[in-house]
């Protein structure tokens, strides 16, 4: 009797030991022995640091939250996603990122270049995914950018084809001579876009002049200068500009100067047309990468930065009508 009791206790202990080593923080045994692709989700904490509140970044964060919750819950797990907005202040990005690091989150999603740089400076251990980043080489200070970081960082890029945006400007404004390039000098992603598109436009025969503002305080005055000296203005995917579209619109619309925008949110606020991505979709792609890191132990340093799969020619019907700009067929009207 004692032998049978001892055997039963040993069997129970072995069963408990096997369950404890199942590889899932939810307590469920990992399915598919030796196959990470069938791992069961556990319980995770994710911190989102968003640089500033505006339409594009808001959509990327929402897409990330919705998709990651869907993927984790469908796999039997739970995820607590905390979102904090830095109100456009890089120092706030650092504070938020450090708070996440101190609390030991499982992953940080950095929405915007300054947010990514803050997370990069704070940890080399916690996985970091960026989104709404134009160029990772520029953002992370990597000179020989190859598509992967080799560190704890990966993510998604919101860079639309700049040559396509230049061709859009040429299609709509063939008779223009002077193009004003309006952007925030404090954003390296904007500088990258301006340095890329400027020679393309100059090769098309346009005279391009840069009009750089330092922050939201001088947006209106710099926009006024650009409008006074330009036939058309180009604004890249610039977070400060995106948060100040009303101020820009109050200058360029009365001046009768159309704006080609780098993304839908800016176009919706002050532009005429854009070749833009879907930021909600970009957030979803970022969430799929997060799932692979959290559940299947993917190494972010080996994950290639992903681009948006679709680009859409869009226009602002109200601004186009006000400025007398004829939009060709095939453009999609921005709703709202």
Rosetta silent file (secondary structure, phi, psi, omega in degrees, C-alpha in Angstrom):
SEQUENCE: XXXXXXXXXXXXXXXXXXXXXXXXXXXXXXXXXXXXXXXXXXXXXXXXXXXXXXXXXXXXXXXXXXXXXXXXXXXXXXXXXXXXXXXXXXXXXXXXXXXXXXXXXXXXXXXXXXXXXXXXXXXXXXXXXXXXXXXXXXXXXXXXXXXXXXXXXXXXXXXXXXXXXXXXXXXXXXXXXXXXXXXXXXXXXXXXXXXXXXXXXXXXXXXXXXXXXXXXXXXXXXXXXXXXXXXXXXXXXXXXXXXXXXXXXXXXXXXXXXXXXXXXXXXXXXXXXXXXXXXXXXXXXXXXXXXXXXXXXXXXXXXXXXXXXXXXXXXXXXXXXXXXXXXXXXXXXXXX
SCORE:     score description
SCORE:     0.000 S_00000001
   1 L     0.000  -45.392  179.245    0.000    0.000    0.000 S_00000001
   2 H   -63.085  -37.835  179.565    2.804    2.390    0.914 S_00000001
   3 H   -64.952  -42.897 -179.651    4.605    1.566   -2.348 S_00000001
   4 H   -64.990  -38.891  179.243    1.461    2.247   -4.406 S_00000001
   5 H   -65.367  -42.776  179.743    0.931    5.563   -2.554 S_00000001
   6 H   -63.386  -41.766  179.486    4.551    6.588   -3.080 S_00000001
   7 H   -62.911  -40.774 -179.844    4.344    5.756   -6.794 S_00000001
   8 H   -64.445  -41.610  179.433    1.170    7.814   -7.139 S_00000001
   9 H   -64.844  -39.756  179.339    2.774   10.806   -5.423 S_00000001
  10 H   -65.952  -40.032  178.810    5.848   10.589   -7.644 S_00000001
  11 H   -63.298  -41.587  178.811    3.709   10.409  -10.769 S_00000001
  12 H   -63.780  -41.444  179.563    1.775   13.466   -9.647 S_00000001
  13 H   -63.919  -39.309  178.335    4.961   15.390   -8.973 S_00000001
  14 H   -64.266  -39.791 -179.659    6.310   14.519  -12.429 S_00000001
  15 H   -63.973  -42.364  178.706    3.071   15.684  -14.034 S_00000001
  16 H   -64.343  -39.208  179.580    3.256   18.986  -12.179 S_00000001
  17 H   -63.499  -41.923  179.429    6.887   19.404  -13.183 S_00000001
  18 H   -65.198  -39.588  179.261    6.071   18.798  -16.858 S_00000001
  19 H   -64.391  -41.435 -178.653    3.224   21.310  -16.707 S_00000001
  20 H   -64.777  -25.017 -178.403    5.472   23.927  -15.109 S_00000001
  21 L   -99.401   20.934 -174.732    7.976   23.495  -17.951 S_00000001
  22 L   -72.697  -12.739  175.963    5.366   23.829  -20.670 S_00000001
  23 L    85.245   14.099  178.951    6.792   27.160  -21.971 S_00000001
  24 L  -130.909  126.558 -178.355    3.624   29.236  -21.541 S_00000001
  25 L   -71.024   -6.823  176.705    3.116   31.858  -18.858 S_00000001
  26 L   -82.976   -7.477  179.648   -0.620   31.113  -18.951 S_00000001
  27 L    91.917   -4.556  178.432    0.067   27.722  -17.374 S_00000001
  28 L   -87.172  147.748 -179.271   -1.034   25.789  -20.461 S_00000001
  29 L   -72.780  137.061  178.631    1.303   23.231  -21.942 S_00000001
  30 L   -61.509  134.706  179.481    2.962   24.305  -25.193 S_00000001
  31 L   -86.825  148.632  174.759    1.401   22.558  -28.167 S_00000001
  32 L    70.897   79.036 -176.262    3.516   20.880  -30.786 S_00000001
  33 L   -54.116  125.706  176.166    6.708   19.739  -29.079 S_00000001
  34 L    80.732    3.753 -178.032    9.757   21.432  -30.586 S_00000001
  35 L  -119.528  101.092 -176.526    7.720   23.655  -32.940 S_00000001
  36 H   -62.971  -25.055 -175.388    7.769   27.325  -31.877 S_00000001
  37 H   -67.754  -13.886 -179.576    5.209   28.225  -34.535 S_00000001
  38 H  -112.815   20.436  179.769    2.498   26.489  -32.479 S_00000001
  39 L   -63.666  146.882  178.842    3.382   27.988  -29.096 S_00000001
  40 L   -91.790  137.685 -178.403    0.440   28.975  -26.927 S_00000001
  41 L   -67.049  149.914  176.905    0.177   32.608  -25.856 S_00000001
  42 L  -111.750 -138.749  179.714    0.666   33.517  -22.215 S_00000001
  43 E  -117.284  128.469 -171.236    0.142   36.757  -20.306 S_00000001
  44 E  -133.681  153.913  172.583    2.040   39.854  -21.459 S_00000001
  45 E  -120.125  127.386 -177.676    2.510   43.535  -20.664 S_00000001
  46 E  -125.995  133.596  177.691    3.213   45.913  -23.534 S_00000001
  47 E  -110.064  129.280  177.540    3.997   49.620  -23.277 S_00000001
  48 E  -108.507  123.775  172.278    3.248   52.047  -26.112 S_00000001
  49 E  -111.767  116.491 -178.077    5.009   55.409  -26.185 S_00000001
  50 E  -109.078  130.527 -174.288    3.482   57.703  -28.823 S_00000001
  51 L   -60.635  -49.181 -174.411    5.288   60.898  -29.732 S_00000001
  52 L  -155.214  156.638  179.508    2.284   63.132  -30.327 S_00000001
  53 L   -89.741  115.750  167.889   -1.450   62.919  -30.859 S_00000001
  54 L  -159.652  171.779 -167.255   -2.572   63.277  -34.448 S_00000001
  55 H   -54.593  -46.443 -175.235   -4.582   61.266  -36.953 S_00000001
  56 H   -66.895  -51.534 -178.645   -1.794   59.131  -38.434 S_00000001
  57 H   -66.196  -36.819  176.832   -0.063   58.116  -35.196 S_00000001
  58 H   -59.672  -42.613 -179.305   -3.408   57.588  -33.456 S_00000001
  59 H   -65.986  -39.548  179.188   -4.444   55.188  -36.229 S_00000001
  60 H   -64.425  -42.733  177.934   -1.161   53.264  -36.007 S_00000001
  61 H   -63.671  -43.632 -179.333   -1.525   52.845  -32.241 S_00000001
  62 H   -65.066  -42.183  177.298   -5.140   51.727  -32.561 S_00000001
  63 H   -61.302  -39.691  178.045   -4.306   49.219  -35.283 S_00000001
  64 H   -63.174  -48.953 -178.743   -1.502   47.832  -33.109 S_00000001
  65 H   -60.852  -50.182 -175.594   -3.744   47.487  -30.043 S_00000001
  66 H   -61.574  -45.038 -175.734   -6.663   45.931  -31.879 S_00000001
  67 H   -72.134  -41.871 -178.406   -4.588   43.399  -33.795 S_00000001
  68 H   -66.586  -41.754  176.555   -2.296   42.351  -30.934 S_00000001
  69 H   -61.074  -42.286  179.001   -5.239   41.835  -28.584 S_00000001
  70 H   -60.960  -46.485 -177.086   -6.999   39.803  -31.278 S_00000001
  71 H   -67.449  -45.101 -177.826   -3.962   37.585  -31.925 S_00000001
  72 H   -67.255  -45.005 -178.273   -3.091   36.983  -28.269 S_00000001
  73 H   -66.968  -36.279  178.557   -6.664   36.323  -27.162 S_00000001
  74 H   -65.645  -23.454 -179.576   -7.299   33.981  -30.086 S_00000001
  75 L   -97.485   11.978  174.789   -4.297   31.967  -28.913 S_00000001
  76 L    87.012    9.219 -177.841   -5.628   31.689  -25.365 S_00000001
  77 L  -109.540 -175.034  177.153   -3.516   34.414  -23.802 S_00000001
  78 E  -133.799  151.116  178.040   -3.962   37.901  -22.383 S_00000001
  79 E  -142.351  131.111  176.342   -2.157   41.173  -23.046 S_00000001
  80 E  -104.245  111.311 -177.109   -2.231   44.426  -21.106 S_00000001
  81 E  -106.678  113.334  177.164   -1.369   47.296  -23.473 S_00000001
  82 E   -96.629  135.568  179.806   -0.580   50.617  -21.824 S_00000001
  83 E  -121.952  127.306  175.786   -0.545   53.725  -24.043 S_00000001
  84 E  -131.219  136.666 -177.226    1.093   57.018  -23.082 S_00000001
  85 E  -104.541  133.278 -176.178    1.382   60.132  -25.246 S_00000001
  86 L   -89.130    0.317  177.407    4.445   62.384  -25.023 S_00000001
  87 L    55.425   34.616  176.322    2.630   65.480  -26.359 S_00000001
  88 L    78.427    7.144 -175.999    5.390   66.081  -28.896 S_00000001
  89 L  -107.247  118.431 -178.503    8.134   66.355  -26.260 S_00000001
  90 H   -63.877  -30.333  177.055   11.150   64.064  -26.663 S_00000001
  91 H   -65.196  -36.789  175.824   11.914   64.414  -22.933 S_00000001
  92 H   -65.981  -35.418  176.316    8.474   62.995  -22.199 S_00000001
  93 H   -58.852  -43.338  179.958    9.265   60.092  -24.526 S_00000001
  94 H   -63.276  -44.089  179.837   12.300   59.311  -22.390 S_00000001
  95 H   -62.008  -45.879 -178.903   10.296   59.463  -19.158 S_00000001
  96 H   -63.990  -46.686 -179.217    7.562   57.191  -20.523 S_00000001
  97 H   -60.881  -43.661 -179.161   10.032   54.679  -21.975 S_00000001
  98 H   -65.789  -34.529  175.810   12.025   54.536  -18.730 S_00000001
  99 H   -63.026  -42.919  177.725    8.840   53.956  -16.732 S_00000001
 100 H   -62.690  -42.473 -178.427    8.031   50.971  -18.959 S_00000001
 101 H   -64.550  -42.301  179.934   11.559   49.653  -18.606 S_00000001
 102 H   -64.277  -34.981 -178.952   11.481   49.995  -14.805 S_00000001
 103 H   -81.744   -8.217  174.678    8.169   48.124  -14.604 S_00000001
 104 L    75.792   42.285  177.681    9.581   45.301  -16.719 S_00000001
 105 L   -63.612  159.771 -178.800    7.194   45.257  -19.672 S_00000001
 106 L   -82.734  -21.989 -178.339    7.612   42.425  -22.162 S_00000001
 107 E  -161.827  145.335  174.863    7.768   44.713  -25.201 S_00000001
 108 E  -114.152  129.303  171.232    7.810   48.436  -26.034 S_00000001
 109 E  -104.823  119.839 -177.122    6.067   49.808  -29.117 S_00000001
 110 E  -106.745  115.319 -175.350    7.527   53.202  -30.053 S_00000001
 111 E  -104.095   98.062 -176.558    5.284   55.294  -32.288 S_00000001
 112 L   115.482  150.946 -173.640    7.368   58.060  -33.870 S_00000001
 113 H   -61.243  -47.118 -179.983   11.091   58.631  -34.290 S_00000001
 114 H   -62.292  -34.578  177.327   11.705   60.430  -30.983 S_00000001
 115 H   -65.910  -41.783  178.865    9.816   57.673  -29.177 S_00000001
 116 H   -65.210  -41.901 -179.985   11.988   55.016  -30.824 S_00000001
 117 H   -64.490  -36.456  178.144   15.177   56.885  -29.961 S_00000001
 118 H   -66.562  -42.639  179.057   14.096   57.177  -26.333 S_00000001
 119 H   -66.423  -40.155  178.452   13.371   53.460  -26.094 S_00000001
 120 H   -60.065  -41.638 -178.691   16.667   52.629  -27.805 S_00000001
 121 H   -70.044  -22.669 -173.370   18.580   54.729  -25.278 S_00000001
 122 H   -89.503  -27.137 -174.927   16.797   53.081  -22.360 S_00000001
 123 L  -154.881  143.766  172.412   17.245   49.360  -22.949 S_00000001
 124 L  -112.624    3.387 -175.473   19.171   46.787  -24.945 S_00000001
 125 L  -108.673  -45.958 -178.432   17.237   43.877  -23.449 S_00000001
 126 L   -73.936  131.058  178.028   13.499   44.536  -23.805 S_00000001
 127 E   -60.366  138.436  179.979   12.251   44.029  -27.382 S_00000001
 128 E  -125.863  132.568  172.233   11.334   47.277  -29.130 S_00000001
 129 E  -120.600  127.827  175.333    9.173   47.720  -32.202 S_00000001
 130 E   -95.114  156.508  168.305    8.927   51.069  -33.923 S_00000001
 131 E  -146.596  161.929 -174.961    6.133   52.272  -36.151 S_00000001
 132 E    59.251   33.171  177.449    5.533   55.444  -38.165 S_00000001
 133 E  -102.171  128.371 -177.824    9.320   55.608  -38.630 S_00000001
 134 L   -74.361  -52.539 -176.535   10.479   56.959  -41.976 S_00000001
 135 L  -140.526  116.118 -175.943   14.052   55.647  -42.049 S_00000001
 136 H   -70.759  -33.013  176.963   15.506   53.360  -39.384 S_00000001
 137 H   -60.025  -44.335  178.322   19.091   53.997  -40.403 S_00000001
 138 H   -68.766  -45.453 -176.094   18.631   57.710  -39.752 S_00000001
 139 H   -63.901  -38.485 -173.901   16.546   57.232  -36.605 S_00000001
 140 H  -100.787   -0.804  179.495   18.930   54.750  -34.970 S_00000001
 141 L    71.685   36.395  179.348   22.214   56.155  -36.243 S_00000001
 142 L  -103.582  112.461 -175.032   23.038   53.122  -38.387 S_00000001
 143 L   -72.725  -41.940 -177.326   25.231   54.147  -41.335 S_00000001
 144 L  -100.973   62.060 -175.391   25.238   50.861  -43.246 S_00000001
 145 L   -64.886  127.927 -178.219   21.508   50.179  -43.013 S_00000001
 146 L  -121.063   -3.392 -179.936   20.593   46.771  -44.483 S_00000001
 147 L   114.171  -18.290  174.348   17.027   46.284  -43.255 S_00000001
 148 L  -128.845  153.147 -174.892   17.741   44.624  -39.889 S_00000001
 149 L   -93.136  -27.572 -174.251   19.256   46.164  -36.753 S_00000001
 150 L    73.114   11.049 -178.669   21.058   43.227  -35.164 S_00000001
 151 L  -124.282 -150.806  179.426   19.843   44.545  -31.809 S_00000001
 152 L   -91.945   18.505 -171.816   16.622   44.409  -29.772 S_00000001
 153 E  -124.742  139.383  166.364   14.818   46.644  -32.291 S_00000001
 154 E  -152.110 -160.939  177.963   12.714   46.188  -35.410 S_00000001
 155 E   149.403 -155.389 -176.262    9.396   47.567  -36.627 S_00000001
 156 E  -128.210  151.985 -179.996    7.553   49.147  -39.530 S_00000001
 157 E  -114.352  144.283  179.259    8.193   52.160  -41.746 S_00000001
 158 L  -102.455   15.151 -176.857    5.673   54.679  -43.026 S_00000001
 159 L   -69.978  116.199  173.628    7.841   55.852  -45.914 S_00000001
 160 L   -85.889  160.735  179.710    5.758   56.240  -49.060 S_00000001
 161 L   -62.202  111.701 -177.566    7.514   56.285  -52.456 S_00000001
 162 H   -68.577  -31.143  175.352    8.976   59.775  -52.599 S_00000001
 163 H   -66.806  -34.096  176.717    9.448   59.546  -56.349 S_00000001
 164 H   -67.860  -36.523  177.109    5.737   58.758  -56.610 S_00000001
 165 H   -68.325  -36.884  176.710    4.875   61.829  -54.538 S_00000001
 166 H   -65.076  -40.583  178.361    7.082   63.956  -56.792 S_00000001
 167 H   -65.771  -34.492  176.008    5.322   62.537  -59.845 S_00000001
 168 H   -63.451  -45.537  178.915    1.969   63.392  -58.254 S_00000001
 169 H   -59.882  -42.325  179.861    3.072   66.985  -57.756 S_00000001
 170 H   -66.458  -38.707  179.805    4.206   67.148  -61.368 S_00000001
 171 H   -62.978  -40.988 -175.463    0.952   65.625  -62.621 S_00000001
 172 H   -85.422  -27.740 -173.144   -1.192   68.152  -60.760 S_00000001
 173 L  -133.382   63.304 -177.960    1.011   71.242  -61.092 S_00000001
 174 L   -66.131  -30.574 -175.824    2.867   71.079  -64.385 S_00000001
 175 L   -88.791   -2.345  179.111    2.913   74.864  -64.762 S_00000001
 176 L   -70.906  151.732  178.579    4.355   75.534  -61.296 S_00000001
 177 L  -116.014  -42.588 -174.520    7.892   76.842  -61.052 S_00000001
 178 E  -110.927  124.772  178.954    8.669   77.213  -57.346 S_00000001
 179 E  -112.493  123.012  175.788    8.127   74.428  -54.813 S_00000001
 180 E   -91.956  131.258  179.985    8.370   75.194  -51.114 S_00000001
 181 E  -103.432  102.534 -173.214    9.554   72.330  -48.910 S_00000001
 182 E  -102.328  122.732 -175.500    7.922   72.860  -45.511 S_00000001
 183 E  -161.545  168.041  178.337    9.118   70.683  -42.610 S_00000001
 184 E   -92.083  121.749 -177.584   10.299   70.548  -38.999 S_00000001
 185 L   -68.518  -17.383 -178.390   14.083   70.830  -38.677 S_00000001
 186 L   -84.095   -5.106 -177.528   13.984   68.915  -35.368 S_00000001
 187 L  -107.883  109.626 -178.685   12.696   65.732  -37.019 S_00000001
 188 H   -62.075  -28.116  178.203   15.403   63.624  -38.704 S_00000001
 189 H   -65.053  -36.303  178.835   12.726   61.662  -40.577 S_00000001
 190 H   -69.966  -42.728  177.432   11.600   64.890  -42.260 S_00000001
 191 H   -58.466  -41.371  178.849   15.153   65.871  -43.152 S_00000001
 192 H   -59.882  -45.615 -178.637   15.634   62.467  -44.773 S_00000001
 193 H   -66.200  -42.380  179.625   12.528   62.909  -46.930 S_00000001
 194 H   -63.543  -43.596  179.888   13.415   66.450  -47.964 S_00000001
 195 H   -64.594  -26.000 -179.560   16.964   65.419  -48.897 S_00000001
 196 H   -84.377  -44.909 -173.670   15.505   62.598  -51.007 S_00000001
 197 H   -81.958  -25.818 -177.057   12.664   64.362  -52.810 S_00000001
 198 H   -58.023  -50.949  178.960   14.399   67.697  -53.429 S_00000001
 199 H   -65.659  -27.623  177.334   16.787   66.430  -56.141 S_00000001
 200 H   -66.013  -46.873  179.448   13.929   64.485  -57.744 S_00000001
 201 H   -66.236  -39.224  178.457   11.819   67.642  -58.041 S_00000001
 202 H   -65.145  -34.680  175.944   14.797   69.684  -59.220 S_00000001
 203 H   -66.243  -21.801  176.508   15.413   67.064  -61.881 S_00000001
 204 L   -84.812   -5.016  177.796   11.847   67.706  -63.064 S_00000001
 205 L   103.140    2.694  179.482   12.691   71.374  -63.524 S_00000001
 206 L   -83.910  148.822  169.670   11.260   72.860  -60.315 S_00000001
 207 E   -93.234  119.281 -174.463   13.080   75.399  -58.178 S_00000001
 208 E  -109.422  132.953  177.583   12.941   74.076  -54.615 S_00000001
 209 E  -126.727  132.409 -179.730   13.366   76.146  -51.464 S_00000001
 210 E   -84.846  136.173  175.087   13.452   74.730  -47.937 S_00000001
 211 E  -128.305   99.135 -173.766   11.288   76.313  -45.245 S_00000001
 212 E  -105.152  128.189  172.093   12.125   74.718  -41.895 S_00000001
 213 E  -104.121  155.699 -175.408   10.335   75.468  -38.630 S_00000001
 214 L   -90.470  -33.668  177.913   11.780   74.428  -35.288 S_00000001
 215 L  -162.087 -170.109 -175.860    8.555   73.567  -33.442 S_00000001
 216 H   -65.099  -20.365 -176.600    4.853   74.355  -33.308 S_00000001
 217 H   -69.512  -28.377 -178.235    5.535   77.930  -32.177 S_00000001
 218 H  -115.160   15.436  178.548    6.905   79.076  -35.543 S_00000001
 219 H   -59.153  -49.360 -174.535    4.886   76.880  -37.896 S_00000001
 220 H   -63.156  -43.212 -177.938    2.521   79.673  -38.944 S_00000001
 221 H   -68.210  -39.479  178.484    5.238   82.246  -39.624 S_00000001
 222 H   -70.198  -38.609  176.858    7.390   79.828  -41.632 S_00000001
 223 H   -62.387  -38.070  177.829    4.317   78.610  -43.535 S_00000001
 224 H   -62.418  -42.720  177.765    3.495   82.228  -44.367 S_00000001
 225 H   -62.627  -42.509  179.145    6.990   82.724  -45.785 S_00000001
 226 H   -64.778  -43.186 -178.517    6.660   79.535  -47.829 S_00000001
 227 H   -65.526  -32.761 -178.210    3.237   80.512  -49.164 S_00000001
 228 H   -73.041  -18.134 -173.517    4.489   83.961  -50.184 S_00000001
 229 L  -124.670   12.551 -174.971    7.281   82.515  -52.303 S_00000001
 230 L  -130.599  149.566  172.218    5.915   79.222  -53.661 S_00000001
 231 L   -86.653  -31.102  177.993    3.516   78.052  -56.339 S_00000001
 232 E  -150.589  148.872 -179.083    2.984   74.773  -54.499 S_00000001
 233 E  -116.202  140.170  172.775    4.187   73.432  -51.140 S_00000001
 234 E  -112.634  130.131  175.632    5.335   69.913  -50.269 S_00000001
 235 E  -121.492  121.728 -179.760    5.101   68.668  -46.658 S_00000001
 236 L   -75.085 -174.443  173.669    6.614   65.240  -45.842 S_00000001
 237 L   -72.280   92.635 -171.494    5.376   62.832  -43.168 S_00000001
 238 L  -123.565  120.317 -173.889    6.218   65.262  -40.387 S_00000001
 239 H   -66.064  -38.128  179.414    4.764   64.807  -36.902 S_00000001
 240 H   -67.711  -43.770  176.683    4.918   68.476  -35.936 S_00000001
 241 H   -61.063  -39.595 -178.533    3.252   69.538  -39.184 S_00000001
 242 H   -64.195  -30.369  179.551    0.630   66.831  -38.697 S_00000001
 243 L   -87.924   -2.081 -177.632   -0.270   68.262  -35.288 S_00000001
 244 L  -127.904   29.406 -175.553   -0.449   71.815  -36.707 S_00000001
 245 H   -64.720  -31.384  179.665   -2.452   71.363  -39.907 S_00000001
 246 H   -65.508  -42.323  178.613   -5.064   73.909  -38.873 S_00000001
 247 H   -63.900  -39.144  179.037   -2.419   76.606  -38.438 S_00000001
 248 H   -69.065  -43.667  179.813   -0.920   75.732  -41.813 S_00000001
 249 H   -60.551  -37.110 -179.458   -4.313   75.654  -43.521 S_00000001
 250 H   -65.330  -14.923  177.692   -5.124   79.094  -42.119 S_00000001
 251 H   -99.844  -51.898 -170.002   -2.127   80.387  -44.059 S_00000001
 252 H   -75.866  -34.387 -178.472   -1.984   78.430  -47.308 S_00000001
 253 H   -66.891  -50.210  176.342   -5.686   78.293  -48.198 S_00000001
 254 H   -60.988  -30.298  179.676   -6.235   82.098  -48.068 S_00000001
 255 H   -77.999  -11.283  179.314   -2.948   82.528  -49.967 S_00000001
 256 L    74.341   26.923 -178.221   -4.205   80.182  -52.687 S_00000001
 257 L  -109.095  117.432 -179.164   -1.197   77.863  -52.451 S_00000001
 258 E   -75.609  154.978  179.688   -1.894   74.108  -52.701 S_00000001
 259 E  -120.999  129.010  166.611   -0.077   71.530  -50.570 S_00000001
 260 E   -95.698  124.327 -172.817    1.043   68.048  -51.581 S_00000001
 261 E  -108.041  153.367  179.809    1.288   66.056  -48.348 S_00000001
 262 L   -76.876  -17.733 -179.561    3.349   63.048  -47.360 S_00000001
 263 L  -153.881  167.617 -171.530    0.419   61.323  -45.669 S_00000001
 264 H   -62.163  -41.444 -176.129   -3.362   61.316  -45.379 S_00000001
 265 H   -62.042  -43.456  178.361   -3.683   63.132  -42.044 S_00000001
 266 H   -66.453  -41.764  178.907   -1.741   66.185  -43.212 S_00000001
 267 H   -61.795  -41.099  179.824   -3.635   66.189  -46.502 S_00000001
 268 H   -61.949  -32.885 -177.051   -6.934   66.022  -44.644 S_00000001
 269 H   -85.322  -42.905 -173.303   -5.963   69.054  -42.593 S_00000001
 270 H  -143.889    2.672 -173.386   -4.260   71.377  -45.050 S_00000001
 271 L  -101.403  178.929  175.197   -3.449   69.554  -48.278 S_00000001
 272 L  -110.293  -42.727 -177.544   -4.857   68.934  -51.719 S_00000001
 273 E  -151.342  159.542  179.011   -3.460   65.487  -52.550 S_00000001
 274 E  -155.867  153.300  166.601   -1.236   62.738  -51.189 S_00000001
 275 E  -108.521  102.573 -165.295    0.186   59.330  -51.977 S_00000001
 276 E  -125.581  160.553  172.814   -0.380   57.780  -48.578 S_00000001
 277 L   -96.445  173.033  172.705   -0.358   54.573  -46.602 S_00000001
 278 L   -98.341  108.607 -175.152   -3.018   53.270  -44.219 S_00000001
 279 H   -69.091  -30.242  175.825   -1.589   53.875  -40.735 S_00000001
 280 H   -63.158  -43.069  177.461   -4.107   51.563  -39.077 S_00000001
 281 H   -63.662  -37.938  178.001   -2.869   48.787  -41.362 S_00000001
 282 H   -62.550  -40.560  176.385    0.712   49.710  -40.485 S_00000001
 283 H   -62.862  -38.000  177.940   -0.133   49.281  -36.813 S_00000001
 284 H   -63.145  -41.462  178.512   -1.618   45.859  -37.540 S_00000001
 285 H   -62.955  -40.203  177.158    1.591   44.756  -39.256 S_00000001
 286 H   -62.228  -38.472  178.698    3.557   45.939  -36.213 S_00000001
 287 H   -65.688  -37.813  177.971    1.246   43.893  -33.984 S_00000001
 288 H   -63.413  -37.122  175.653    1.884   40.766  -36.049 S_00000001
 289 H   -66.958  -40.201  178.663    5.606   41.266  -35.475 S_00000001
 290 H   -61.793  -40.940  178.321    4.964   41.752  -31.748 S_00000001
 291 H   -59.033  -44.266 -179.352    3.047   38.468  -31.633 S_00000001
 292 H   -63.286  -36.284  179.221    5.992   36.629  -33.171 S_00000001
 293 H   -71.597  -47.523 -174.792    8.347   38.123  -30.580 S_00000001
 294 H   -71.521  -44.417 -172.069    6.119   37.547  -27.558 S_00000001
 295 H   -93.889  -40.296 -174.460    4.689   34.134  -28.376 S_00000001
 296 H  -106.731   10.993  174.665    7.210   32.528  -30.728 S_00000001
 297 L    58.371   32.590  176.098   10.406   34.091  -29.299 S_00000001
 298 L   -64.694  146.346 -179.695   11.384   35.746  -32.588 S_00000001
 299 L   -91.331  113.086 -177.551   14.556   37.839  -32.388 S_00000001
 300 H   -58.278  -31.673 -179.278   13.749   41.481  -33.312 S_00000001
 301 H   -65.374  -20.007  179.525   17.327   42.039  -34.424 S_00000001
 302 H  -102.279   -1.669 -178.845   16.846   39.448  -37.156 S_00000001
 303 L   -91.339  123.878  179.341   13.400   40.668  -38.255 S_00000001
 304 L   -66.828  139.893  174.045   13.429   42.890  -41.328 S_00000001
 305 L   -61.129  132.480 -174.545   11.725   46.254  -40.972 S_00000001
 306 E  -100.376  145.771  177.206    8.378   45.973  -42.740 S_00000001
 307 E  -105.873  159.602  174.039    6.787   48.468  -45.129 S_00000001
 308 L   -65.621  138.705 -176.763    3.132   49.194  -45.768 S_00000001
 309 L   -79.464  -20.008 -172.849    1.875   46.986  -48.614 S_00000001
 310 L  -129.068  142.391  175.520   -0.466   49.522  -50.173 S_00000001
 311 L  -129.059  135.746 -172.894   -0.225   53.154  -51.264 S_00000001
 312 E  -125.327  134.081  173.096   -3.262   55.166  -52.300 S_00000001
 313 E   -79.278  118.621 -174.724   -3.640   58.373  -54.314 S_00000001
 314 E  -129.481  157.979  178.535   -5.968   60.510  -52.221 S_00000001
 315 E  -144.168  155.771  177.579   -7.301   64.047  -52.345 S_00000001
 316 L   -97.074  104.433 -172.610   -9.011   66.626  -50.159 S_00000001
 317 H   -61.669  -41.961 -177.286  -12.159   67.510  -52.089 S_00000001
 318 H   -64.925  -46.749 -179.272  -12.934   70.694  -50.165 S_00000001
 319 H   -68.339  -37.909  178.521   -9.444   72.175  -50.521 S_00000001
 320 H   -61.843  -42.227  179.472   -9.189   71.145  -54.166 S_00000001
 321 H   -67.301  -43.686 -179.993  -12.463   72.917  -54.952 S_00000001
 322 H   -60.461  -39.110 -176.208  -11.501   76.026  -52.975 S_00000001
 323 H   -93.106   -1.533  178.092   -8.166   76.300  -54.761 S_00000001
 324 L    70.773   32.134 -179.958   -9.513   75.341  -58.180 S_00000001
 325 L   -94.358  125.326  178.479   -7.358   72.238  -58.526 S_00000001
 326 L   -87.674  122.718 -178.197   -8.661   69.600  -60.930 S_00000001
 327 L   -96.985  126.209  179.626   -8.079   66.084  -59.616 S_00000001
 328 L   -64.824  164.872  174.808   -7.628   63.328  -62.253 S_00000001
 329 L   -65.577  151.358  177.898   -9.640   60.122  -62.188 S_00000001
 330 L   102.051  -13.388  177.284   -8.366   57.361  -59.963 S_00000001
 331 L   -83.963  144.934  179.486   -7.838   59.455  -56.833 S_00000001
 332 E  -100.505  127.340  179.729   -9.751   58.491  -53.697 S_00000001
 333 E   -69.088  137.087  176.844  -11.518   61.238  -51.765 S_00000001
 334 L   -77.178  124.329 -179.220  -10.519   61.515  -48.105 S_00000001
 335 L   -76.278  148.139  176.983  -13.569   60.933  -45.972 S_00000001
 336 L    79.966    0.000    0.000  -14.509   63.338  -43.208 S_00000001
